[in-house]
mmCIF file of C-alpha atoms in Angstrom:
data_model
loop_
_atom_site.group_PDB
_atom_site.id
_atom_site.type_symbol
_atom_site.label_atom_id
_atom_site.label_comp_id
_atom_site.label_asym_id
_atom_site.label_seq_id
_atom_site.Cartn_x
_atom_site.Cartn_y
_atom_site.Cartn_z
ATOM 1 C CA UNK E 33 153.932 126.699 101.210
ATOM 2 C CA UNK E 34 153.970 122.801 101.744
ATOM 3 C CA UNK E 35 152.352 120.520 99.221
ATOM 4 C CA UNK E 36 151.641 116.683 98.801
ATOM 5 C CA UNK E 37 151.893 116.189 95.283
ATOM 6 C CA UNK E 38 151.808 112.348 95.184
ATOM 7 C CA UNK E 39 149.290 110.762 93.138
ATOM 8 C CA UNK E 40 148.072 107.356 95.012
ATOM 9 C CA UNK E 41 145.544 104.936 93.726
ATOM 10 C CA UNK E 42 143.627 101.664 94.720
ATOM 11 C CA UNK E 43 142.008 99.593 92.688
ATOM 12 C CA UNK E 44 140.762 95.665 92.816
ATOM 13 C CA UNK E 45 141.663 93.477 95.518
ATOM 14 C CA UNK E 46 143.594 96.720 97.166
ATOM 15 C CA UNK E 47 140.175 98.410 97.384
ATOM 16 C CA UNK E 48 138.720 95.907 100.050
ATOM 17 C CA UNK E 49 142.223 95.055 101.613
ATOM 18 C CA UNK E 50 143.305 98.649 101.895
ATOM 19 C CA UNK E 51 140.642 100.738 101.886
ATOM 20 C CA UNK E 52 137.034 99.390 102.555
ATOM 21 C CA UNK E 53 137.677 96.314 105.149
ATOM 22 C CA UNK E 54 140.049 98.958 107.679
ATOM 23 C CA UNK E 55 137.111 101.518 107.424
ATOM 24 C CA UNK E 56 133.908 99.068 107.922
ATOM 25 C CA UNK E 57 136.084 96.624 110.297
ATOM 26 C CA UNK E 58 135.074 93.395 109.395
ATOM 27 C CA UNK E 59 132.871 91.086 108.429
ATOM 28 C CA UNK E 60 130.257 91.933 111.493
ATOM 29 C CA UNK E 61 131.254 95.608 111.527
ATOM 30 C CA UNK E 62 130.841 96.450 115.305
ATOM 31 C CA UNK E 63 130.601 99.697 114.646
ATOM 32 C CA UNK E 64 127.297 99.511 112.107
ATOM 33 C CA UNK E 65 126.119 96.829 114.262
ATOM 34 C CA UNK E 66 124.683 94.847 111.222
ATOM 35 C CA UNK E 67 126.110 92.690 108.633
ATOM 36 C CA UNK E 68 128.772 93.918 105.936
ATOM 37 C CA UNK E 69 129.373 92.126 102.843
ATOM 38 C CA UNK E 70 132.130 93.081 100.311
ATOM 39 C CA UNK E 71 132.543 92.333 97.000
ATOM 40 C CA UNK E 72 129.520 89.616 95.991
ATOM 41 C CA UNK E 73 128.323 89.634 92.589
ATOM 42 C CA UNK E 74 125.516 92.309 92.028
ATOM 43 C CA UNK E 75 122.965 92.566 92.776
ATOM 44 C CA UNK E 76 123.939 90.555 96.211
ATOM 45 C CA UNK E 77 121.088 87.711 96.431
ATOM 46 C CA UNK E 78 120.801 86.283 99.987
ATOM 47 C CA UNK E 79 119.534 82.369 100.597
ATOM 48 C CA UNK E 80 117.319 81.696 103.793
ATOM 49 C CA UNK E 81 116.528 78.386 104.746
ATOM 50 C CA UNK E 82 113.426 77.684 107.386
ATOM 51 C CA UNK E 83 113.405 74.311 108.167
ATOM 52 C CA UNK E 84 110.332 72.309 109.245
ATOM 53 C CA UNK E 85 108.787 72.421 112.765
ATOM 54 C CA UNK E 86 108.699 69.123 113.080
ATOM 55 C CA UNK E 87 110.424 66.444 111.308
ATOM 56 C CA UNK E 88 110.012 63.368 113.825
ATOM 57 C CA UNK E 89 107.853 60.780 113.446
ATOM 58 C CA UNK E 90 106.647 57.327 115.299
ATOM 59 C CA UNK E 91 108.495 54.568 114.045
ATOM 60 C CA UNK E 92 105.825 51.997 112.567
ATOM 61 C CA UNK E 93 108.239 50.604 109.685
ATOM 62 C CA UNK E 94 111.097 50.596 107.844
ATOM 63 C CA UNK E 95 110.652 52.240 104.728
ATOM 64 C CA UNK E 96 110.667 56.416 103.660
ATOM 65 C CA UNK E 97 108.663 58.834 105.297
ATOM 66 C CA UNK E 98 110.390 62.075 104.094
ATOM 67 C CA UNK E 99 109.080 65.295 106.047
ATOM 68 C CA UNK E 100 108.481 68.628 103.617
ATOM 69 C CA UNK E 101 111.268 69.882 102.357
ATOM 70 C CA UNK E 102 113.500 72.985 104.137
ATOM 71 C CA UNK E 103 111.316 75.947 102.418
ATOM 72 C CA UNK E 104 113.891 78.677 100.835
ATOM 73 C CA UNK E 105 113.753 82.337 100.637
ATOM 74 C CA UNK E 106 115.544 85.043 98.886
ATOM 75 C CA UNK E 107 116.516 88.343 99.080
ATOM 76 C CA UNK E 108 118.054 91.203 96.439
ATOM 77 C CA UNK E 109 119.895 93.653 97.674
ATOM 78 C CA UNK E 110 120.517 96.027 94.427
ATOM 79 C CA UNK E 111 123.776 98.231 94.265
ATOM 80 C CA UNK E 112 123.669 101.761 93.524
ATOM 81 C CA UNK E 113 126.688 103.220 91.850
ATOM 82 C CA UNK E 114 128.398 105.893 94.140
ATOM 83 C CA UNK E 115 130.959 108.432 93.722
ATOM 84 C CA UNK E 116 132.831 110.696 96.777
ATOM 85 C CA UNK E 117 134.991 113.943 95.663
ATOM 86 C CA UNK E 118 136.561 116.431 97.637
ATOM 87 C CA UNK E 119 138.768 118.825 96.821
ATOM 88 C CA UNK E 120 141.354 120.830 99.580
ATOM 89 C CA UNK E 121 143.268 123.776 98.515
ATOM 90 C CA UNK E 122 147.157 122.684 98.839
ATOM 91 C CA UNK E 123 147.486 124.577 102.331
ATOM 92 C CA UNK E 124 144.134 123.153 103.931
ATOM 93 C CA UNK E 125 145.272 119.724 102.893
ATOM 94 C CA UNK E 126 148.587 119.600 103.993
ATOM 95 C CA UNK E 127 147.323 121.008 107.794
ATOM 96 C CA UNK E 128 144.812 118.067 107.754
ATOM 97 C CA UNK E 129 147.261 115.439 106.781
ATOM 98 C CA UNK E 130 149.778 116.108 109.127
ATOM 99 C CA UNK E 131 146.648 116.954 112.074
ATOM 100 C CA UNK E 132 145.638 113.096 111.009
ATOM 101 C CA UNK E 133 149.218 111.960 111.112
ATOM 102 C CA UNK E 134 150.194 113.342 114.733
ATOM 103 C CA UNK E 135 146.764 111.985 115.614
ATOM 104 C CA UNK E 136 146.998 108.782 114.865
ATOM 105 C CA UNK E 137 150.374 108.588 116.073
ATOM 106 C CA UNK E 138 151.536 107.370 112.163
ATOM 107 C CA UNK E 139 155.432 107.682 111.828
ATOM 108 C CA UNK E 140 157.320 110.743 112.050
ATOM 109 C CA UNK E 141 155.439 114.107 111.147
ATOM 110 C CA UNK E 142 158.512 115.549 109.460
ATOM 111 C CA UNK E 143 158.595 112.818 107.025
ATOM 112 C CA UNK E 144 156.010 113.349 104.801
ATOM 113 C CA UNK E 145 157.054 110.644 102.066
ATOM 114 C CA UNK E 146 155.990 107.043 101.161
ATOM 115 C CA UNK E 147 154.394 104.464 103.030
ATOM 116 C CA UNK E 148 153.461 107.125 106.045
ATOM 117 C CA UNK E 149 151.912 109.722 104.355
ATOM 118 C CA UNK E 150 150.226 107.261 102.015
ATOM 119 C CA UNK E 151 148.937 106.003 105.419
ATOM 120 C CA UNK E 152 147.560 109.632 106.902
ATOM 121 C CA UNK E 153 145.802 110.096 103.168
ATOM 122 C CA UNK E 154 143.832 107.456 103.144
ATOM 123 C CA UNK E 155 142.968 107.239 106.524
ATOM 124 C CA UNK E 156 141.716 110.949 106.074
ATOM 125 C CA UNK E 157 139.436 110.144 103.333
ATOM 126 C CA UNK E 158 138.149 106.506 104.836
ATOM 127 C CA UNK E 159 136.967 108.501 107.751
ATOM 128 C CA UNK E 160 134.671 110.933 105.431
ATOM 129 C CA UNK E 161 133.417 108.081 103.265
ATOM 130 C CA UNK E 162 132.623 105.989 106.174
ATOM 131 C CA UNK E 163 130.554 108.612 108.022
ATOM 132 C CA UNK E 164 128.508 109.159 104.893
ATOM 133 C CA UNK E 165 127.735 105.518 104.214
ATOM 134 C CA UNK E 166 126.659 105.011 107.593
ATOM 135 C CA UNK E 167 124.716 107.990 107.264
ATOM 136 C CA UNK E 168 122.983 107.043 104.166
ATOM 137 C CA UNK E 169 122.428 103.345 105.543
ATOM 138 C CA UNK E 170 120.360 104.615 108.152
ATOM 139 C CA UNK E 171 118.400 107.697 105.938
ATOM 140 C CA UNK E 172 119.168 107.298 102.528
ATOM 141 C CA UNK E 173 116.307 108.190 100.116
ATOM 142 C CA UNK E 174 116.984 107.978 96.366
ATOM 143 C CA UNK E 175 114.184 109.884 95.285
ATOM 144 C CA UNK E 176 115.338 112.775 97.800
ATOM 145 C CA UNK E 177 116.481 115.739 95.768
ATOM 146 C CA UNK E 178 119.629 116.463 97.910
ATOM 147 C CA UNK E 179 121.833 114.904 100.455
ATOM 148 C CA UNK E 180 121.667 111.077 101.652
ATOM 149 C CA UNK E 181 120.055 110.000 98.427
ATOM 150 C CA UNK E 182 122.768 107.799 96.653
ATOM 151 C CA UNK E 183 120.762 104.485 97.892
ATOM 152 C CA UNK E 184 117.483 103.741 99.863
ATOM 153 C CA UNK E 185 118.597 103.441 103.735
ATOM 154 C CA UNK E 186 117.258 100.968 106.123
ATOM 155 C CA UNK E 187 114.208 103.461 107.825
ATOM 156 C CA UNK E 188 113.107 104.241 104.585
ATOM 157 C CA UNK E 189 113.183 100.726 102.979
ATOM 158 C CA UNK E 190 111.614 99.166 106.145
ATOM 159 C CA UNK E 191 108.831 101.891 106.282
ATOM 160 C CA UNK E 192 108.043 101.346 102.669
ATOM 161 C CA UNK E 193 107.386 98.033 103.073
ATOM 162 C CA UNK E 194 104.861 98.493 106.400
ATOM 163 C CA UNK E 195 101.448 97.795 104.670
ATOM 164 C CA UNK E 196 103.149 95.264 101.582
ATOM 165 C CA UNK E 197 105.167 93.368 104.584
ATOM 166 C CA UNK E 198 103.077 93.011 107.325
ATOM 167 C CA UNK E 199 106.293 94.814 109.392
ATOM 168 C CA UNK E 200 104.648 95.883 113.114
ATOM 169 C CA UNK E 201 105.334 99.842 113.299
ATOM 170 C CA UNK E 202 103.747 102.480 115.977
ATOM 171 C CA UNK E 203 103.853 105.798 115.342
ATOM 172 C CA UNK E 204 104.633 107.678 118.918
ATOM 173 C CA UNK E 205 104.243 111.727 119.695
ATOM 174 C CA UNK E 206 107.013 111.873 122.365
ATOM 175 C CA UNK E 207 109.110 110.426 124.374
ATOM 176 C CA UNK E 208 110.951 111.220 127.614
ATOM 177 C CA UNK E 209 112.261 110.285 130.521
ATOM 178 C CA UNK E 210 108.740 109.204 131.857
ATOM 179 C CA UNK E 211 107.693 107.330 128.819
ATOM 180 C CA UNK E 212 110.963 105.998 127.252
ATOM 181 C CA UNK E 213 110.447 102.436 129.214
ATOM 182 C CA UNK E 214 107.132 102.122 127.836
ATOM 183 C CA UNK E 215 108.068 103.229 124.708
ATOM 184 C CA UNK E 216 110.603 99.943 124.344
ATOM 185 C CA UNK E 217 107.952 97.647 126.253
ATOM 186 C CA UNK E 218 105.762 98.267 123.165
ATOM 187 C CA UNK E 219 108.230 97.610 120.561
ATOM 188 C CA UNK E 220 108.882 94.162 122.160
ATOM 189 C CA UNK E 221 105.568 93.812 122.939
ATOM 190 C CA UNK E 222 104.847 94.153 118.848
ATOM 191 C CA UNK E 223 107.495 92.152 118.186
ATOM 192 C CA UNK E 224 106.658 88.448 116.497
ATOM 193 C CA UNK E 225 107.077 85.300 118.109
ATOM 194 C CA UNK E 226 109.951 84.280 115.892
ATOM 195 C CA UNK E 227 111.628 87.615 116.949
ATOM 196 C CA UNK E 228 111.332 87.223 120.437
ATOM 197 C CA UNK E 229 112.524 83.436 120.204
ATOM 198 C CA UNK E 230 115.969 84.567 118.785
ATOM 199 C CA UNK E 231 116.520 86.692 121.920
ATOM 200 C CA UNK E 232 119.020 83.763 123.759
ATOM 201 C CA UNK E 233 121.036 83.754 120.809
ATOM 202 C CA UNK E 234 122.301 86.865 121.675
ATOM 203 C CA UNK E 235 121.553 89.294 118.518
ATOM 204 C CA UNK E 236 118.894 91.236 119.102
ATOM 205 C CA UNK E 237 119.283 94.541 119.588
ATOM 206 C CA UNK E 238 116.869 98.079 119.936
ATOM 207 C CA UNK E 239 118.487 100.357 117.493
ATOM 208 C CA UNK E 240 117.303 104.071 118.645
ATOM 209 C CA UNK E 241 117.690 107.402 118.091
ATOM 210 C CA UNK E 242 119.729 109.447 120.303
ATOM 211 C CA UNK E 243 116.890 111.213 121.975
ATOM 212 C CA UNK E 244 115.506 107.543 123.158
ATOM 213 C CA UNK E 245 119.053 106.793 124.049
ATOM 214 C CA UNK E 246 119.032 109.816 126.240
ATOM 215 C CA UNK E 247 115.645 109.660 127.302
ATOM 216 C CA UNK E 248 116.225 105.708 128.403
ATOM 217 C CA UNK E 249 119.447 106.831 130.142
ATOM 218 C CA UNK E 250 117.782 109.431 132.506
ATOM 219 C CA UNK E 251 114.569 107.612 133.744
ATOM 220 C CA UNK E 252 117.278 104.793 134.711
ATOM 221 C CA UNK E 253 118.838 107.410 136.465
ATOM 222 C CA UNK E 254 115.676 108.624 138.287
ATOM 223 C CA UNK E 255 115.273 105.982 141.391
ATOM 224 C CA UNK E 256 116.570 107.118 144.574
ATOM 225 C CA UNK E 257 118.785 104.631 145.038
ATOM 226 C CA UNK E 258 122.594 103.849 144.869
ATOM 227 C CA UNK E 259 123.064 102.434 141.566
ATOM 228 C CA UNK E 260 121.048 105.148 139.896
ATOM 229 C CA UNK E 261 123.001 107.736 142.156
ATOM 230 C CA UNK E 262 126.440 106.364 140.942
ATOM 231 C CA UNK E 263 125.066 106.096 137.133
ATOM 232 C CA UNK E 264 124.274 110.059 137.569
ATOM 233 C CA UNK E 265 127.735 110.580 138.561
ATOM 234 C CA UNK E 266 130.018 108.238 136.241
ATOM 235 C CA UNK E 267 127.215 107.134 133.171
ATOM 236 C CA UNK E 268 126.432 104.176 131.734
ATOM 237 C CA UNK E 269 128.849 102.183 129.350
ATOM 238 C CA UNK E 270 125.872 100.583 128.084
ATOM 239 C CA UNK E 271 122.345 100.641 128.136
ATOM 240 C CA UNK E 272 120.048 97.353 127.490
ATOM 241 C CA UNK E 273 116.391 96.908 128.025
ATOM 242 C CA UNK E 274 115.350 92.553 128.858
ATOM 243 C CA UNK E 275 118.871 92.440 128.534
ATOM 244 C CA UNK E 276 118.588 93.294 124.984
ATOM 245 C CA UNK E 277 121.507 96.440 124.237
ATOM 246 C CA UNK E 278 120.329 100.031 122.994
ATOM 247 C CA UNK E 279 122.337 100.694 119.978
ATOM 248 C CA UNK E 280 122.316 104.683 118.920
ATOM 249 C CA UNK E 281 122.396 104.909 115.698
ATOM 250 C CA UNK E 282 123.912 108.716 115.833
ATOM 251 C CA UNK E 283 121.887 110.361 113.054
ATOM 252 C CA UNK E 284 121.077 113.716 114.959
ATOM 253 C CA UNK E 285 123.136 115.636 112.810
ATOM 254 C CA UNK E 286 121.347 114.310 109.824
ATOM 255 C CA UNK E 287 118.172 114.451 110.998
ATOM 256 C CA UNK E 288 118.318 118.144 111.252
ATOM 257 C CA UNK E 289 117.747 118.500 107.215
ATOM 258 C CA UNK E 290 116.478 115.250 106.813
ATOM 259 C CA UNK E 291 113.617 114.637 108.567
ATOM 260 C CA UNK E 292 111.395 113.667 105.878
ATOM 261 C CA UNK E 293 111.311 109.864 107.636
ATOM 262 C CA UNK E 294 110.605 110.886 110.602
ATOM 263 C CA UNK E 295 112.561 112.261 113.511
ATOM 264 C CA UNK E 296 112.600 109.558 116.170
ATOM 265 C CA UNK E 297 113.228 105.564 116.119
ATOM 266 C CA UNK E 298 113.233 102.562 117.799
ATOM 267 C CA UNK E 299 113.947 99.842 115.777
ATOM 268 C CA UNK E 300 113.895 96.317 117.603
ATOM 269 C CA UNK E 301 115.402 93.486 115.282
ATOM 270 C CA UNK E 302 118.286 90.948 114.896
ATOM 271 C CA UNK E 303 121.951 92.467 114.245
ATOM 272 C CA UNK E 304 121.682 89.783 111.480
ATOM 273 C CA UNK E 305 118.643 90.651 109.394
ATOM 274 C CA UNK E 306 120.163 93.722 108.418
ATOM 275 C CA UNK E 307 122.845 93.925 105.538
ATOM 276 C CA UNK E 308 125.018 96.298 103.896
ATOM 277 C CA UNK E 309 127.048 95.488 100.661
ATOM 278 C CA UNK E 310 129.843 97.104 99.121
ATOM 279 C CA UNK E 311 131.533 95.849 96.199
ATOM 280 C CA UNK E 312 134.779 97.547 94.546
ATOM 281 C CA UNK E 313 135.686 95.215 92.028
ATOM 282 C CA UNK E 314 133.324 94.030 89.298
ATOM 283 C CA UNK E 315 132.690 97.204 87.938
ATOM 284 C CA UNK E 316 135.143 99.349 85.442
ATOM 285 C CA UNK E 317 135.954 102.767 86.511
ATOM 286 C CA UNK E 318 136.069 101.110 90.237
ATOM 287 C CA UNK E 319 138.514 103.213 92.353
ATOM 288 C CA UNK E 320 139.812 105.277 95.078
ATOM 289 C CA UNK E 321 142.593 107.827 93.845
ATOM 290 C CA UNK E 322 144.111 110.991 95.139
ATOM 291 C CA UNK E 323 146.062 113.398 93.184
ATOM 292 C CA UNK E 324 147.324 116.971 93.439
ATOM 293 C CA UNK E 325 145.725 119.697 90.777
ATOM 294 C CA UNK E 326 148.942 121.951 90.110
ATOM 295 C CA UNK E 327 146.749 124.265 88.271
ATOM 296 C CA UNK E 328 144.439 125.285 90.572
ATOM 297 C CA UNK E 329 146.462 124.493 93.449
ATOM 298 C CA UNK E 330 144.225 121.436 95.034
ATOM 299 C CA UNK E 331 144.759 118.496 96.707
ATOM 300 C CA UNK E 332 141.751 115.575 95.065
ATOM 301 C CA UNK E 333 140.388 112.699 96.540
ATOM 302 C CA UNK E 334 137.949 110.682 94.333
ATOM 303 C CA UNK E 335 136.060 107.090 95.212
ATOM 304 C CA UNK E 336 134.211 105.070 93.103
ATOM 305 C CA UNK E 337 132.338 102.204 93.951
ATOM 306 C CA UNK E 338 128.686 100.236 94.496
ATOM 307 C CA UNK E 339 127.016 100.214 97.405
ATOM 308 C CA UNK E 340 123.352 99.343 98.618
ATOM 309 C CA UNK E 341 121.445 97.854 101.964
ATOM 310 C CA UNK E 342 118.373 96.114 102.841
ATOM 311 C CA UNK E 343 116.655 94.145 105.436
ATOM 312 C CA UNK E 344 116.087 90.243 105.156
ATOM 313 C CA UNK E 345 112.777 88.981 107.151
ATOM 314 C CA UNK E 346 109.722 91.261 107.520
ATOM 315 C CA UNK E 347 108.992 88.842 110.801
ATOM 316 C CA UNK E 348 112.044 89.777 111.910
ATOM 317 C CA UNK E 349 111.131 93.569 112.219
ATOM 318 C CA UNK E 350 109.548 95.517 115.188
ATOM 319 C CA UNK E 351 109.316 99.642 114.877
ATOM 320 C CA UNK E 352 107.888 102.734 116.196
ATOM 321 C CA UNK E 353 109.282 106.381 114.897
ATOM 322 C CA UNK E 354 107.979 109.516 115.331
ATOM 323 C CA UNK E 355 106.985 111.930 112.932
#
């Protein structure tokens, strides 16, 4: 039988150059569509600025006529400790490794030494960790007793803060084809002035639930004309609404056992005013390491490290979900 017995570990600055920048791609991660921060002290305080409306006045004098100072506003985000196992008998491991090897096209599949299998490992166990944080930063719960509870996600910290916040929210009791327009007409139509004014800077964005994706998709499709004829038969690339773009957020699978925040979304808001932090190197114990178990015969992967996400400006918030 074929075993990977070589113990690999990252820890400090190889955590975020390694492990957590490749899997969250950047600063702006496209794929999360919302801002990712790495390795800020905890808890990860954000600095707002507003600055005056007006700060121009009619010359009478020389002399000082200072306008009100730039007010400034803060925001916590608190880190949750976090921990991923999972454990592969020798066989099953070795078949995914070399699956993730000839998939990503890494090196040679017969040489299963060194740099390229280090490179199939990790790549293997970014992919798992990934899907979960993404996961939890759209559903997480803390107080839930199982599953997606390792920090509070966006829905649930957002919907906390409805009635404390002042955050516009709608609850809806379907949506379709037929109604999926009006449906995103009423989330801008809640949305705040200062919302709606950050529209031609390009960053606001409806993220939805993939039945409103779908739903969207087909009444565009509806029409009897050419361009909804031709979308039937090839799709759309992308969907927008006022030229804004429909974002899925992909929790269906999730949503089937955790559907205690409700079970549809549209969430209107600027790809900016949401945040997620890591951070893999204040903290002792901070690592990811995989090692082979000769006694029982298992391959381990372990990561440890703080994570946590938030929103920034209630104003800056427009929802409706379904229940």
């Amino acid at each position: 039988m074929n075993r990977i017995e070589n113990t690999k570990s990252y820890l400090g600055k190889e955590l975020e150059t390694i492990f957590f920048r490749p899997m969250l791609q950047g600063e702006h991660a496209a794929d999360l569509g919302v801002r990712v921060l790495y390795n800020m002290p905890a808890p990860v305080t954000l600095h707002f600025w507003r600055r005056p409306d007006d700060v121009l006045h009619k010359y009478t004098s020389a002399g000082w006529k200072g306008s009100t100072s730039p007010e400034r506003m803060r925001k916590t985000i608190e880190l949750q400790r976090v921990k991923a196992e999972i454990g592969y008998s020798a066989d099953e491991y070795f078949s995914l490794v070399y699956d993730s090897m000839a998939r990503a096209a890494i090196g040679s599949t017969e040489d299963l030494t060194g740099t390229v299998l280090e490179e199939a490992e990790t790549a293997l166990f970014r992919e798992a960790i990934a899907e979960s944080i993404r996961a939890t930063m759209w559903l997480g719960k803390s107080d839930r007793e199982n599953g997606l509870n390792t920090f509070d996600g966006l829905l649930h910290r957002i919907k906390s803060d409805i009635a404390s916040q002042g955050i516009v929210a709608e609850k809806y009791a379907a949506i379709d084809a037929s109604t999926a327009e009006t449906r995103l007409r009423t989330v801008w139509d809640n949305a705040s002035i200062a919302l709606k004014d950050l529209r031609s800077e390009g960053q606001l964005v409806f993220f939805v639930s993939s039945d409103v994706y779908a739903a969207y998709e087909e009444s565009l499709e509806t029409p009897s004309l050419e361009a909804a004829y031709l979308a039937k038969q090839n799709g759309h690339e992308s969907l927008t609404y006022r030229g804004i773009p429909l974002v899925d957020m992909k929790i269906s699978e999730h949503l089937v056992n955790h559907i205690d925040l409700g079970v549809s979304f549209i969430l209107l808001t600027d790809r900016r005013n949401l945040a997620l932090a890591l951070s893999a190197g204040e903290f002792p114990g901070t690592e990811v390491r995989m090692w082979y178990n000769p006694d029982l015969m298992e391959n381990r992967q372990r990561a440890v490290f703080m994570a946590g996400c938030d929103y920034l400006l209630p104003e800056l918030i427009s929802l409706a979900y379904m229940e």
